[in-house]
Amino acid sequence: ALAACGIVDPPPPPRQFRLAPQPTFPDGLPQVDWSLVVNDPIAERPIDSMRMALLVDDTEYRYYEEADWADRLPLMAGAQMVQAFRDSGHIQVVAGPQAGLRSDFLLQTNLRDFQIEQSRAEPQAAHVTLYVDLLRMPRRDVAGTTRLEGRAPIEGRGIDGVVHAFDAAFAEVLSGLVSWTLFAGRQAVDRS
């Protein structure tokens, strides 16, 4: 009777997820005694949001209706970058931009890709691309630049498989980020 009157149950609200990558670190990382500030990454509008992006045939962005990120993606990604450096155990002082730390190095990043990609030729997979600049402070001399990429296929069904793929691809990027930064920073210190 209620349906006949036009009353319909609203759809459930989107589930909210946080990033939970589990990066691994290679043996032989240098132990460094310099300090690092990790700025939150900048990102293009389609991924600078709380919505989970799906890129179809390299041209069209769509978004998952049943799930959102718990916060804006660049803020969550920046926090995970800081945590990855801490978890590595190879740097004593690392912080985000809010800490107000006067650091020896500044890490600036551009999150270029953070989406599930769907095409006719390939199975759906998470794709993360991060452009990185390591600056020697206080003069902001460039100590190094790099590009890091991670890909992970969707395993399993539903939105949980999508979120796990994002975590796996981002973990690959974080592993490379920590390793590259520690070695690039050490080389910059050795040159000075």
JSON list of C-alpha atoms in Angstrom, two decimals, residues 34-40 78-86 91-108:
[
{"chain": "A", "resi": 34, "resn": "TRP", "atom": "CA", "xyz": [67.86, 14.12, 8.76]},
{"chain": "A", "resi": 35, "resn": "SER", "atom": "CA", "xyz": [64.27, 15.35, 9.10]},
{"chain": "A", "resi": 36, "resn": "LEU", "atom": "CA", "xyz": [61.54, 15.23, 6.47]},
{"chain": "A", "resi": 37, "resn": "VAL", "atom": "CA", "xyz": [58.23, 17.03, 5.96]},
{"chain": "A", "resi": 38, "resn": "VAL", "atom": "CA", "xyz": [55.78, 15.26, 3.63]},
{"chain": "A", "resi": 39, "resn": "ASN", "atom": "CA", "xyz": [53.28, 17.65, 2.06]},
{"chain": "A", "resi": 40, "resn": "ASP", "atom": "CA", "xyz": [49.84, 16.31, 1.17]},
{"chain": "A", "resi": 78, "resn": "GLY", "atom": "CA", "xyz": [49.39, 12.23, 2.67]},
{"chain": "A", "resi": 79, "resn": "ALA", "atom": "CA", "xyz": [48.76, 10.70, 6.09]},
{"chain": "A", "resi": 80, "resn": "GLN", "atom": "CA", "xyz": [49.61, 7.23, 4.72]},
{"chain": "A", "resi": 81, "resn": "MET", "atom": "CA", "xyz": [52.86, 8.57, 3.24]},
{"chain": "A", "resi": 82, "resn": "VAL", "atom": "CA", "xyz": [53.97, 9.91, 6.63]},
{"chain": "A", "resi": 83, "resn": "GLN", "atom": "CA", "xyz": [52.99, 6.63, 8.27]},
{"chain": "A", "resi": 84, "resn": "ALA", "atom": "CA", "xyz": [54.96, 4.60, 5.72]},
{"chain": "A", "resi": 85, "resn": "PHE", "atom": "CA", "xyz": [58.14, 6.52, 6.55]},
{"chain": "A", "resi": 86, "resn": "ARG", "atom": "CA", "xyz": [57.54, 5.96, 10.26]},
{"chain": "A", "resi": 91, "resn": "ILE", "atom": "CA", "xyz": [64.09, 7.89, 9.62]},
{"chain": "A", "resi": 92, "resn": "GLN", "atom": "CA", "xyz": [63.74, 9.45, 13.05]},
{"chain": "A", "resi": 93, "resn": "VAL", "atom": "CA", "xyz": [61.91, 12.68, 12.26]},
{"chain": "A", "resi": 94, "resn": "VAL", "atom": "CA", "xyz": [59.08, 12.79, 9.71]},
{"chain": "A", "resi": 95, "resn": "ALA", "atom": "CA", "xyz": [55.89, 14.84, 9.82]},
{"chain": "A", "resi": 96, "resn": "GLY", "atom": "CA", "xyz": [53.08, 16.24, 7.74]},
{"chain": "A", "resi": 97, "resn": "PRO", "atom": "CA", "xyz": [52.79, 19.94, 6.87]},
{"chain": "A", "resi": 98, "resn": "GLN", "atom": "CA", "xyz": [50.59, 20.72, 9.88]},
{"chain": "A", "resi": 99, "resn": "ALA", "atom": "CA", "xyz": [53.42, 19.99, 12.33]},
{"chain": "A", "resi": 100, "resn": "GLY", "atom": "CA", "xyz": [55.25, 23.23, 11.48]},
{"chain": "A", "resi": 101, "resn": "LEU", "atom": "CA", "xyz": [58.58, 21.36, 11.51]},
{"chain": "A", "resi": 102, "resn": "ARG", "atom": "CA", "xyz": [61.66, 23.09, 10.09]},
{"chain": "A", "resi": 103, "resn": "SER", "atom": "CA", "xyz": [63.02, 20.14, 8.16]},
{"chain": "A", "resi": 104, "resn": "ASP", "atom": "CA", "xyz": [66.14, 19.24, 6.24]},
{"chain": "A", "resi": 105, "resn": "PHE", "atom": "CA", "xyz": [64.05, 17.96, 3.31]},
{"chain": "A", "resi": 106, "resn": "LEU", "atom": "CA", "xyz": [60.58, 18.57, 1.90]},
{"chain": "A", "resi": 107, "resn": "LEU", "atom": "CA", "xyz": [58.70, 15.97, -0.13]},
{"chain": "A", "resi": 108, "resn": "GLN", "atom": "CA", "xyz": [56.22, 17.37, -2.65]}
]
